């Protein structure tokens, strides 16, 4: 008991030291504003597509194009950020992203044709693809090594706080017009570019690759990092299905589609609670042990999603989603901490960008699957299938030698 209390006290002490650091607080402000736009994007595109074309399936295809663009561009965007002085290298992508959001808002109001909306949605995913990874790559330059692990845990909670804010904000703005949500995305990205000016700088780390040598993807596609990325993709698939299927399902149940924003906020609230509980206890263990815990949380998340398709009320859907939320932030914190330890220091931005790419790739695949299912089997089937990918990946990955290692 005293040993456990000691670990809890150590965790709380590290968190106090973290929040006392002015550089960390500035990083939180800048990254939170930009990442808020990321939590709003898919839902905003779904509603903007419906407003422009009259079809939720069109909005789901726009969300899919956005997510797949982000996934495809992430390795290149992250690698570019590793080779630039940060945060200066983020200025151009953030400003261009702001412009794309405004263009999409105008096209939504003018009811532009779907091909144009899809092209702009794709570009919206491609342009800022390396930015989220660059923020995490900045962390070792801001904090001493002893504070990195609690910082990653708190960062996972902060992301859930942004998810608590983003979808409800989209839902509220969409009551007037979905274009307002896209304008808000533009403001967030431009605001982040301004706040970045107050951050400490990180010079590009020396590359481990010889001049002219082709950069290898081996650190990312093999071993423990590959399993982490696979788990993130599975999470994204489940979210893409849920994000696209629940709004029309709510309308079938007599509720407003915009209520999904409040449900997403509730899910993120329970995820933040789970993340805070995990951050309080700095459980020692091996990399394999941390991976096994992450896979266990992944399976539990998937198991909580399956019953949402069986619910005949909005409250039933919300409760199962809230139960699943407890396992999201602890999972993310474990994955990020493991990647920071296992990847070469000169490729952190690329590795973290690939983490976001896995999430985006999964969302893109899930949104595309939802678009097909909404036109064929219906929203209820899409929700029933949303937990399949996390459960299957968790079971397969658990049998790997990396998860079985002592």
Tab-separated table of C-alpha atoms in Angstrom, residues 136-367:
chain	number	residue	atom	x	y	z
A	136	UNK	CA	4.904	16.314	-30.060
A	137	UNK	CA	8.435	16.405	-31.511
A	138	UNK	CA	8.880	19.782	-29.788
A	139	UNK	CA	8.247	18.343	-26.333
A	140	UNK	CA	11.785	17.016	-25.638
A	141	UNK	CA	13.126	20.485	-26.437
A	142	UNK	CA	10.759	22.064	-23.881
A	143	UNK	CA	10.942	19.657	-20.947
A	144	UNK	CA	13.529	17.707	-18.956
A	145	UNK	CA	13.561	13.948	-19.585
A	146	UNK	CA	11.973	13.146	-16.193
A	147	UNK	CA	8.831	15.095	-17.136
A	148	UNK	CA	8.315	13.598	-20.597
A	149	UNK	CA	6.328	10.538	-19.517
A	150	UNK	CA	3.835	12.505	-17.369
A	151	UNK	CA	3.666	15.066	-20.180
A	152	UNK	CA	2.585	12.395	-22.670
A	153	UNK	CA	-0.042	11.145	-20.214
A	154	UNK	CA	-1.427	14.645	-19.650
A	155	UNK	CA	-1.274	15.299	-23.394
A	156	UNK	CA	-3.571	12.303	-23.960
A	157	UNK	CA	-6.028	13.837	-21.487
A	158	UNK	CA	-5.777	17.249	-23.148
A	159	UNK	CA	-6.686	15.695	-26.483
A	160	UNK	CA	-9.828	14.291	-24.897
A	161	UNK	CA	-10.666	17.739	-23.523
A	162	UNK	CA	-10.413	19.063	-27.075
A	163	UNK	CA	-12.711	16.267	-28.243
A	164	UNK	CA	-15.133	17.306	-25.506
A	165	UNK	CA	-15.176	20.787	-27.012
A	166	UNK	CA	-14.878	20.192	-30.765
A	167	UNK	CA	-17.909	18.108	-31.844
A	168	UNK	CA	-20.396	19.967	-29.572
A	169	UNK	CA	-19.082	23.245	-30.961
A	170	UNK	CA	-19.658	21.967	-34.508
A	171	UNK	CA	-23.165	20.863	-33.559
A	172	UNK	CA	-23.987	24.234	-32.006
A	173	UNK	CA	-22.645	26.225	-34.957
A	174	UNK	CA	-24.387	23.934	-37.440
A	175	UNK	CA	-27.747	24.950	-35.987
A	176	UNK	CA	-27.169	28.190	-37.893
A	177	UNK	CA	-25.117	26.730	-40.786
A	178	UNK	CA	-22.261	24.156	-40.990
A	179	UNK	CA	-20.158	26.768	-42.784
A	180	UNK	CA	-19.682	28.527	-39.439
A	181	UNK	CA	-17.865	25.468	-38.118
A	182	UNK	CA	-15.470	25.611	-41.084
A	183	UNK	CA	-14.857	29.314	-40.426
A	184	UNK	CA	-14.017	28.396	-36.818
A	185	UNK	CA	-11.499	25.836	-38.098
A	186	UNK	CA	-9.876	28.625	-40.101
A	187	UNK	CA	-9.630	30.832	-37.010
A	188	UNK	CA	-8.101	28.002	-34.952
A	189	UNK	CA	-5.332	27.346	-37.471
A	190	UNK	CA	-4.500	31.021	-37.926
A	191	UNK	CA	-4.556	31.501	-34.139
A	192	UNK	CA	-2.208	28.559	-33.666
A	193	UNK	CA	0.258	30.106	-36.105
A	194	UNK	CA	0.326	33.247	-33.945
A	195	UNK	CA	0.663	31.371	-30.636
A	196	UNK	CA	3.552	29.316	-32.034
A	197	UNK	CA	5.683	32.447	-32.030
A	198	UNK	CA	5.918	32.205	-28.223
A	199	UNK	CA	7.283	28.652	-28.214
A	200	UNK	CA	10.902	27.644	-27.715
A	201	UNK	CA	12.698	26.612	-30.865
A	202	UNK	CA	14.035	23.204	-31.801
A	203	UNK	CA	16.777	22.990	-34.394
A	204	UNK	CA	16.661	19.985	-36.770
A	205	UNK	CA	18.444	17.049	-35.055
A	206	UNK	CA	21.405	15.557	-36.911
A	207	UNK	CA	20.189	12.846	-39.268
A	208	UNK	CA	21.351	9.268	-38.824
A	209	UNK	CA	21.106	8.766	-42.591
A	210	UNK	CA	24.132	9.403	-44.815
A	211	UNK	CA	23.816	12.208	-47.405
A	212	UNK	CA	21.896	10.941	-50.418
A	213	UNK	CA	20.900	7.736	-48.649
A	214	UNK	CA	17.301	6.647	-49.072
A	215	UNK	CA	15.412	7.081	-45.811
A	216	UNK	CA	14.275	3.707	-44.487
A	217	UNK	CA	10.795	3.102	-43.093
A	218	UNK	CA	11.998	0.068	-41.135
A	219	UNK	CA	11.783	1.796	-37.711
A	220	UNK	CA	8.059	2.315	-38.296
A	221	UNK	CA	6.879	-0.799	-40.104
A	222	UNK	CA	8.471	-3.490	-37.963
A	223	UNK	CA	8.435	-4.555	-34.338
A	224	UNK	CA	6.613	-2.769	-31.571
A	225	UNK	CA	5.968	0.526	-33.460
A	226	UNK	CA	4.194	-1.401	-36.237
A	227	UNK	CA	1.833	-2.968	-33.692
A	228	UNK	CA	1.129	0.459	-32.191
A	229	UNK	CA	0.277	1.914	-35.596
A	230	UNK	CA	-1.970	-1.063	-36.317
A	231	UNK	CA	-3.855	-0.453	-33.073
A	232	UNK	CA	-4.262	3.231	-33.923
A	233	UNK	CA	-5.652	2.367	-37.368
A	234	UNK	CA	-8.188	0.039	-35.734
A	235	UNK	CA	-9.259	2.839	-33.389
A	236	UNK	CA	-9.672	5.143	-36.377
A	237	UNK	CA	-11.823	2.633	-38.283
A	238	UNK	CA	-14.161	2.337	-35.319
A	239	UNK	CA	-14.372	6.115	-34.930
A	240	UNK	CA	-14.987	6.669	-38.647
A	241	UNK	CA	-17.938	4.276	-38.553
A	242	UNK	CA	-19.376	5.782	-35.375
A	243	UNK	CA	-18.850	9.392	-36.464
A	244	UNK	CA	-20.679	8.892	-39.776
A	245	UNK	CA	-23.390	6.461	-38.623
A	246	UNK	CA	-24.646	7.985	-35.387
A	247	UNK	CA	-26.047	11.313	-36.757
A	248	UNK	CA	-28.469	9.624	-39.201
A	249	UNK	CA	-29.274	6.963	-36.578
A	250	UNK	CA	-30.246	9.711	-34.129
A	251	UNK	CA	-32.640	11.152	-36.689
A	252	UNK	CA	-34.210	7.695	-37.067
A	253	UNK	CA	-34.750	7.658	-33.291
A	254	UNK	CA	-36.419	11.077	-33.318
A	255	UNK	CA	-33.432	13.082	-32.066
A	256	UNK	CA	-31.400	15.774	-33.823
A	257	UNK	CA	-28.260	14.743	-35.715
A	258	UNK	CA	-26.361	17.589	-33.986
A	259	UNK	CA	-26.832	15.743	-30.667
A	260	UNK	CA	-23.895	13.565	-31.729
A	261	UNK	CA	-21.669	16.472	-30.698
A	262	UNK	CA	-22.879	16.192	-27.103
A	263	UNK	CA	-22.447	12.407	-27.163
A	264	UNK	CA	-18.889	12.805	-28.420
A	265	UNK	CA	-18.238	15.264	-25.589
A	266	UNK	CA	-19.522	12.758	-23.031
A	267	UNK	CA	-17.311	10.053	-24.525
A	268	UNK	CA	-14.301	12.356	-24.353
A	269	UNK	CA	-15.120	13.294	-20.757
A	270	UNK	CA	-14.998	9.663	-19.653
A	271	UNK	CA	-11.819	9.197	-21.676
A	272	UNK	CA	-10.246	12.170	-19.902
A	273	UNK	CA	-11.192	10.649	-16.536
A	274	UNK	CA	-9.561	7.384	-17.581
A	275	UNK	CA	-6.463	9.249	-18.694
A	276	UNK	CA	-6.211	11.200	-15.434
A	277	UNK	CA	-6.486	7.999	-13.410
A	278	UNK	CA	-3.757	6.419	-15.520
A	279	UNK	CA	-1.548	9.516	-15.151
A	280	UNK	CA	-1.831	9.376	-11.345
A	281	UNK	CA	-0.214	5.946	-11.216
A	282	UNK	CA	3.172	5.588	-12.860
A	283	UNK	CA	3.067	1.798	-13.149
A	284	UNK	CA	6.543	0.364	-13.781
A	285	UNK	CA	6.996	-2.370	-16.340
A	286	UNK	CA	8.548	-3.442	-19.605
A	287	UNK	CA	7.740	-2.153	-23.072
A	288	UNK	CA	5.967	-5.442	-23.767
A	289	UNK	CA	3.861	-5.003	-20.634
A	290	UNK	CA	2.844	-1.494	-21.680
A	291	UNK	CA	1.916	-2.814	-25.123
A	292	UNK	CA	-0.211	-5.569	-23.600
A	293	UNK	CA	-2.095	-3.018	-21.489
A	294	UNK	CA	-2.697	-0.896	-24.586
A	295	UNK	CA	-4.056	-3.888	-26.514
A	296	UNK	CA	-6.321	-4.792	-23.595
A	297	UNK	CA	-7.753	-1.265	-23.597
A	298	UNK	CA	-8.173	-1.492	-27.376
A	299	UNK	CA	-10.246	-4.684	-27.071
A	300	UNK	CA	-12.413	-3.187	-24.314
A	301	UNK	CA	-13.076	-0.089	-26.406
A	302	UNK	CA	-14.250	-2.268	-29.297
A	303	UNK	CA	-16.410	-4.399	-27.020
A	304	UNK	CA	-18.240	-1.308	-25.737
A	305	UNK	CA	-19.051	-0.141	-29.276
A	306	UNK	CA	-20.878	-3.242	-30.496
A	307	UNK	CA	-23.990	-2.741	-28.284
A	308	UNK	CA	-24.527	0.791	-29.636
A	309	UNK	CA	-26.059	-0.795	-32.726
A	310	UNK	CA	-28.588	-2.646	-30.563
A	311	UNK	CA	-29.852	0.408	-28.707
A	312	UNK	CA	-33.293	1.803	-29.487
A	313	UNK	CA	-32.749	5.153	-27.783
A	314	UNK	CA	-30.235	7.989	-27.906
A	315	UNK	CA	-29.581	7.554	-24.175
A	316	UNK	CA	-28.637	3.907	-24.635
A	317	UNK	CA	-26.149	4.787	-27.368
A	318	UNK	CA	-24.665	7.569	-25.235
A	319	UNK	CA	-24.159	5.310	-22.199
A	320	UNK	CA	-22.318	2.590	-24.114
A	321	UNK	CA	-20.114	5.196	-25.806
A	322	UNK	CA	-19.337	6.763	-22.432
A	323	UNK	CA	-18.347	3.357	-21.049
A	324	UNK	CA	-15.988	2.800	-23.973
A	325	UNK	CA	-14.431	6.210	-23.505
A	326	UNK	CA	-12.671	5.180	-20.283
A	327	UNK	CA	-10.202	3.116	-22.349
A	328	UNK	CA	-9.195	5.647	-25.018
A	329	UNK	CA	-6.845	8.163	-23.353
A	330	UNK	CA	-4.858	5.551	-21.332
A	331	UNK	CA	-4.365	3.642	-24.560
A	332	UNK	CA	-3.114	6.705	-26.425
A	333	UNK	CA	-0.731	7.690	-23.606
A	334	UNK	CA	0.843	4.219	-23.603
A	335	UNK	CA	1.302	4.236	-27.365
A	336	UNK	CA	2.862	7.720	-27.502
A	337	UNK	CA	5.235	7.006	-24.628
A	338	UNK	CA	6.384	3.780	-26.279
A	339	UNK	CA	6.984	5.503	-29.610
A	340	UNK	CA	9.031	8.251	-27.973
A	341	UNK	CA	11.271	5.588	-26.431
A	342	UNK	CA	11.579	3.297	-29.433
A	343	UNK	CA	12.006	5.677	-32.390
A	344	UNK	CA	15.262	7.441	-33.432
A	345	UNK	CA	15.433	10.991	-32.078
A	346	UNK	CA	15.900	12.475	-35.560
A	347	UNK	CA	12.593	10.956	-36.716
A	348	UNK	CA	10.228	11.806	-33.882
A	349	UNK	CA	8.068	14.230	-35.892
A	350	UNK	CA	7.757	11.662	-38.649
A	351	UNK	CA	6.896	8.909	-36.180
A	352	UNK	CA	4.291	10.997	-34.391
A	353	UNK	CA	2.893	12.157	-37.739
A	354	UNK	CA	2.500	8.497	-38.682
A	355	UNK	CA	0.621	7.985	-35.411
A	356	UNK	CA	-1.854	10.639	-36.535
A	357	UNK	CA	-1.786	9.136	-40.030
A	358	UNK	CA	-2.851	5.772	-38.646
A	359	UNK	CA	-5.784	7.446	-36.921
A	360	UNK	CA	-6.658	9.362	-40.097
A	361	UNK	CA	-6.274	6.271	-42.300
A	362	UNK	CA	-8.616	4.367	-40.021
A	363	UNK	CA	-11.145	7.202	-39.994
A	364	UNK	CA	-10.970	7.390	-43.778
A	365	UNK	CA	-11.591	3.660	-44.132
A	366	UNK	CA	-14.338	3.735	-41.504
A	367	UNK	CA	-16.039	6.759	-43.084
